[in-house]
Backbone as numpy.savetxt, mean C-alpha at the origin, in Angstrom:
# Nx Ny Nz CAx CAy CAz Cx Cy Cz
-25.42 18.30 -8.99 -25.91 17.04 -9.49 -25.01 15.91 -9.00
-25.56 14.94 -8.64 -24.72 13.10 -8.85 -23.61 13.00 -9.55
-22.65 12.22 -9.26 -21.78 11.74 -9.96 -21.52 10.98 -9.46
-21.20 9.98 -10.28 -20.34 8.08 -10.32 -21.78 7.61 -9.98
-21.34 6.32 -9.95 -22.53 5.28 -9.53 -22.75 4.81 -8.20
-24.64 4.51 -8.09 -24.96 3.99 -7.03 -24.62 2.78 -6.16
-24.02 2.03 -5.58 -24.68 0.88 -5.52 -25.72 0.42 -4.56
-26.64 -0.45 -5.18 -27.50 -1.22 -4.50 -27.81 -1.40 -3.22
-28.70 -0.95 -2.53 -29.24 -1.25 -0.86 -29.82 -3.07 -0.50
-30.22 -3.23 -1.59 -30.52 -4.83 -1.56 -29.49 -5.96 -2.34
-29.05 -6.87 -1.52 -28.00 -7.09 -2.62 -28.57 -8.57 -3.68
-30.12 -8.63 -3.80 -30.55 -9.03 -4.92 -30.72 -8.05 -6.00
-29.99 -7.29 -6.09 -30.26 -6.39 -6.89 -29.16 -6.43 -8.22
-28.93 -6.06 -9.06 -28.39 -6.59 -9.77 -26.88 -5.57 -10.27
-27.20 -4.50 -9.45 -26.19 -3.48 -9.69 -25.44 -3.68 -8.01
-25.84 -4.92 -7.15 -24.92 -4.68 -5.82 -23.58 -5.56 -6.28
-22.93 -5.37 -5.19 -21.56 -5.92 -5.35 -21.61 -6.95 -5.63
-22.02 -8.35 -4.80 -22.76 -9.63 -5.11 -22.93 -10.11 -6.43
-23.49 -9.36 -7.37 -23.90 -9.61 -8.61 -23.07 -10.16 -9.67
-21.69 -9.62 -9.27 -20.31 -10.19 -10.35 -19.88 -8.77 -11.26
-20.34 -7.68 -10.75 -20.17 -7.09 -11.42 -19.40 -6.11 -10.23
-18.00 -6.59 -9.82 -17.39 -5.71 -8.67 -16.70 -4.51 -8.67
-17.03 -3.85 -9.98 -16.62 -2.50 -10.12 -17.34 -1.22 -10.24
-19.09 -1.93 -10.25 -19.92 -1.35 -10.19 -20.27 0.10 -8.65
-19.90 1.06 -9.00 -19.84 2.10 -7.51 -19.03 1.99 -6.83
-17.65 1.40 -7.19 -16.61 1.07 -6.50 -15.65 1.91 -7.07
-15.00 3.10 -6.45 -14.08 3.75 -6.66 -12.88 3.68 -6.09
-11.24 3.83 -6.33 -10.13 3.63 -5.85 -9.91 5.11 -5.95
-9.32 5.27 -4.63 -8.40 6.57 -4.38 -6.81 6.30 -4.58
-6.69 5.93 -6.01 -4.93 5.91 -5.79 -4.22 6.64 -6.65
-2.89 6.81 -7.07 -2.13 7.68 -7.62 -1.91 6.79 -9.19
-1.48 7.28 -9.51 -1.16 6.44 -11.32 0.01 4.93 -11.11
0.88 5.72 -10.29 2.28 5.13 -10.22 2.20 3.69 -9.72
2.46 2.75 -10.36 2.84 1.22 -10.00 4.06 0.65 -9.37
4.45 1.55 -8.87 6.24 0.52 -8.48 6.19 -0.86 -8.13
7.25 -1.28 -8.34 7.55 -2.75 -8.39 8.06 -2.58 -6.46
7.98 -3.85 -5.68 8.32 -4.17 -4.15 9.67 -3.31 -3.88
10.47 -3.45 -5.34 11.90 -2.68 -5.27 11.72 -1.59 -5.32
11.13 -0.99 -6.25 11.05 0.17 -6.75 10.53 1.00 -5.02
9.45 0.60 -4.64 9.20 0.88 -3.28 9.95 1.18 -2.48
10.80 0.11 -2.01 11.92 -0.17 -1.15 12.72 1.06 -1.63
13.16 1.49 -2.62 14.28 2.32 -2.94 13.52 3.76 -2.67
11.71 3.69 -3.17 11.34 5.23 -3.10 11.25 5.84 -1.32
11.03 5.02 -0.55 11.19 4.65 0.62 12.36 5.24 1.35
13.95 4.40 0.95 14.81 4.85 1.42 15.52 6.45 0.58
14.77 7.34 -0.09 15.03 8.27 -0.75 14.46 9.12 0.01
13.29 9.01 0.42 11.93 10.01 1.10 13.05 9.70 2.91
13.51 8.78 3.06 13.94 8.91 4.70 15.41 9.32 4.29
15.79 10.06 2.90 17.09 10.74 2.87 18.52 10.02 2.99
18.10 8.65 2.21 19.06 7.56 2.29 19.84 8.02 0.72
21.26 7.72 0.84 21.93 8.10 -0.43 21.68 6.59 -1.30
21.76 5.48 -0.82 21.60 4.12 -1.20 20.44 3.70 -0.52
19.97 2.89 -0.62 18.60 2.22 -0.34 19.06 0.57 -1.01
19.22 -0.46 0.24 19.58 -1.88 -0.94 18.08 -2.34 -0.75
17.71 -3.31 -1.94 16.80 -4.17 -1.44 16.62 -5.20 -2.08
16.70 -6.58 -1.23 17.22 -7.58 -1.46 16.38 -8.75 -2.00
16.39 -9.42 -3.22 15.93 -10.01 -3.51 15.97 -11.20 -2.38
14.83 -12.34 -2.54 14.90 -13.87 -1.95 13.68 -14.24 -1.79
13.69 -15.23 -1.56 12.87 -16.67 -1.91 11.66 -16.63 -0.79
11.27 -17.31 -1.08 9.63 -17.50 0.39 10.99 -18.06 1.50
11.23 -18.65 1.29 11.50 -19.43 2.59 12.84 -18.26 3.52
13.46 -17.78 2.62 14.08 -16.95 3.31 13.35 -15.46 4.04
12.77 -15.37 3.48 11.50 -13.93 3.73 10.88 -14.68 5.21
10.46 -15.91 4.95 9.64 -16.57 6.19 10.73 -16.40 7.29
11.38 -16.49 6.82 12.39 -17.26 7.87 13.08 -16.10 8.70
13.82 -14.67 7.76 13.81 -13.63 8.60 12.82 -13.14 9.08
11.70 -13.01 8.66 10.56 -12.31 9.36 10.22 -12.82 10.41
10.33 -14.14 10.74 10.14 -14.63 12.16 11.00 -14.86 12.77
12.55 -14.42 12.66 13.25 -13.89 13.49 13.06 -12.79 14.00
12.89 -11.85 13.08 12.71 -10.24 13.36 11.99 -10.41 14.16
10.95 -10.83 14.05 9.18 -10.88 14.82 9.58 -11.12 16.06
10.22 -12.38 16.55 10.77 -12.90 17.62 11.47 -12.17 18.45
12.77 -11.70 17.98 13.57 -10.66 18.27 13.00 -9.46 18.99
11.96 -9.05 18.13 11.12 -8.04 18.58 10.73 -7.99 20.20
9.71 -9.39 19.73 8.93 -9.44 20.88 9.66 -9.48 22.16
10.90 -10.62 22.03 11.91 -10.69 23.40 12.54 -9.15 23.45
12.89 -8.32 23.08 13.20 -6.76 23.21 11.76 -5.93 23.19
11.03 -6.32 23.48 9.85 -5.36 23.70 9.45 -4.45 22.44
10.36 -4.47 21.50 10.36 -3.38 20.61 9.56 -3.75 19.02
8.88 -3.32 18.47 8.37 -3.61 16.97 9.75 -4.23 16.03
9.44 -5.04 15.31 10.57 -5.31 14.27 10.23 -4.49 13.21
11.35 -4.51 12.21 10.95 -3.62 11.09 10.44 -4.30 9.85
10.90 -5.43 10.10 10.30 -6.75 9.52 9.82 -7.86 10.06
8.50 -8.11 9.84 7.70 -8.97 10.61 7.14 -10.19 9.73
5.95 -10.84 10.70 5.21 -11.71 9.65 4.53 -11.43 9.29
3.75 -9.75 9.50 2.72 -9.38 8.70 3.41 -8.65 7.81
4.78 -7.96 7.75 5.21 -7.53 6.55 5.61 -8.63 5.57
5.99 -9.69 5.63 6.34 -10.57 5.14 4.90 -11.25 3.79
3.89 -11.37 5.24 2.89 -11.67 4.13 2.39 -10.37 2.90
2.48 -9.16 3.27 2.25 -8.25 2.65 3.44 -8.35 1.31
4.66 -8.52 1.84 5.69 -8.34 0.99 5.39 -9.84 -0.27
4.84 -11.12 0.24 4.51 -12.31 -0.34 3.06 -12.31 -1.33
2.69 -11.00 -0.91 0.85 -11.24 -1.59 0.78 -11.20 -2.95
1.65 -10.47 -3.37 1.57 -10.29 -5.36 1.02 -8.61 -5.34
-0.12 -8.59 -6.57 0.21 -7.10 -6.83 -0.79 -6.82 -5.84
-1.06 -5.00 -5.50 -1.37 -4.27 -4.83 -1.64 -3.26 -6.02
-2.28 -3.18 -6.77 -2.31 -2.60 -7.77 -4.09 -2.33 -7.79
-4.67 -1.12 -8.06 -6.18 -0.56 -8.55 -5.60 0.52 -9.58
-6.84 1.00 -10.05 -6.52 1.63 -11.25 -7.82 2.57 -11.12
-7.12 4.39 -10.51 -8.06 5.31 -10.08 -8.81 6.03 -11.80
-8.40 4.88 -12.66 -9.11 5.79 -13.88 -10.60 6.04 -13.96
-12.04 5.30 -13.35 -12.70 5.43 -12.83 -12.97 6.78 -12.08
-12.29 6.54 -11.23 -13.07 7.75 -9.84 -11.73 9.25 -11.03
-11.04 9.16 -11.94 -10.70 10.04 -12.54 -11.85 10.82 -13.49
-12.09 9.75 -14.05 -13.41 10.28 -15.06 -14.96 10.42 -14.79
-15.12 9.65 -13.44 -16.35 9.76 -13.29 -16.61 11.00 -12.08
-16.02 10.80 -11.13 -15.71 11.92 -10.23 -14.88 13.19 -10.34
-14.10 13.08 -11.09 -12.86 14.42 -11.31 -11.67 14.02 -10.37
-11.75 13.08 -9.34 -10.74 12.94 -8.64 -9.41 12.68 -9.39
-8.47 13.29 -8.55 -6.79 12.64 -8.75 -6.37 13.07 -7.04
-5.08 12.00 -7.02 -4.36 12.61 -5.56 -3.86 13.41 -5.46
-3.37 14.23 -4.41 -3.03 15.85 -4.63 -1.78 15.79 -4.95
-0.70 14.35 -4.21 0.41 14.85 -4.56 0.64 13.23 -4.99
1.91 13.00 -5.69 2.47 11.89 -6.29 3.27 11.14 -5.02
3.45 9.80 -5.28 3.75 8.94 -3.99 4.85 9.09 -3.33
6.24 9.66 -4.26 7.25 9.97 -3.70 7.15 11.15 -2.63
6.30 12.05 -2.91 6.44 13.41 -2.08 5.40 12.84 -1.10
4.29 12.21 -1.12 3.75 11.50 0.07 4.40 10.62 1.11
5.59 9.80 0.78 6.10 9.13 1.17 7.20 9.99 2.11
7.60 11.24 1.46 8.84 12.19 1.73 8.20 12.80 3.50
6.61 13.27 3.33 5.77 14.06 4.10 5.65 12.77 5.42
5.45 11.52 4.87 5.27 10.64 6.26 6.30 10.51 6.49
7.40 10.43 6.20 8.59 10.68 6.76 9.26 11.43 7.62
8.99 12.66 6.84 8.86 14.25 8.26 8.36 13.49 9.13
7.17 13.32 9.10 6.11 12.96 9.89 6.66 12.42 11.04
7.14 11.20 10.34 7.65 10.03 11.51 9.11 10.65 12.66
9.93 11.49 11.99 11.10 12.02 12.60 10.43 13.37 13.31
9.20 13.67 12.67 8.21 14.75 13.93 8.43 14.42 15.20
7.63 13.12 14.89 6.99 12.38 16.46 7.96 11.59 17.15
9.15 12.15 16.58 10.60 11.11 17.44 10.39 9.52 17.30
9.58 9.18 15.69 9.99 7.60 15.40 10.90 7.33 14.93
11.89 8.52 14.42 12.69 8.14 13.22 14.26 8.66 14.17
């Protein structure tokens, strides 16, 4: 049988996205866990086997301001920065936050593993493929 909801093929319809009702058949695949930008930063440098992990508070203008050095830097060395202006805006956007309680109850879904041990696995990952 079906599970979760349809949405709409016409979007006069009153169950499509359009309608104001934007949670209607809209499911999130995410884990429970909320960390804060820090909290990140630190689960981050734990999963790449860091004993310390700093991460530094500051202001828009300083965030702007290294990131388009980094960016710069980059580009004149050919090489990716590790901080850019698209991390910057990412790091500037506010929350990043959904809430998989939905696709929990209506689907049965949960993620298989929790974010730290996901984070731990792209990590392998990355020192796999000789990024790290």
């Amino acid at each position: 049988s079906e599970r979760g909801e349809r949405l709409a093929s016409s979007p006069s319809s009153s169950t499509s996205l359009d309608s104001g009702n934007d949670s209607h058949g809209c499911y999130y695949a995410a884990g429970d866990q909320d960390p804060t930008y820090h909290e990140f930063g630190r689960m981050i440098g734990e999963a790449l086997g860091r004993r310390r992990t700093r991460v530094i508070s500051s202001g828009p203008i300083a965030v702007w301001t290294v990131a388009a050095v980094l960016d710069l830097s980059g580009r004149v060395r050919g090489k990716p920065a590790f901080f850019s202006i698209d991390k910057a805006r990412e790091a500037r956007a506010g929350d990043w936050v959904c809430s998989p309680q939905k696709s929990a109850d209506q689907l049965g879904y949960a993620v298989a593993q929790p974010l730290p041990e996901r984070l731990r696995q792209t990590a392998d990952w990355y020192r796999d493929e000789g990024w790290l």
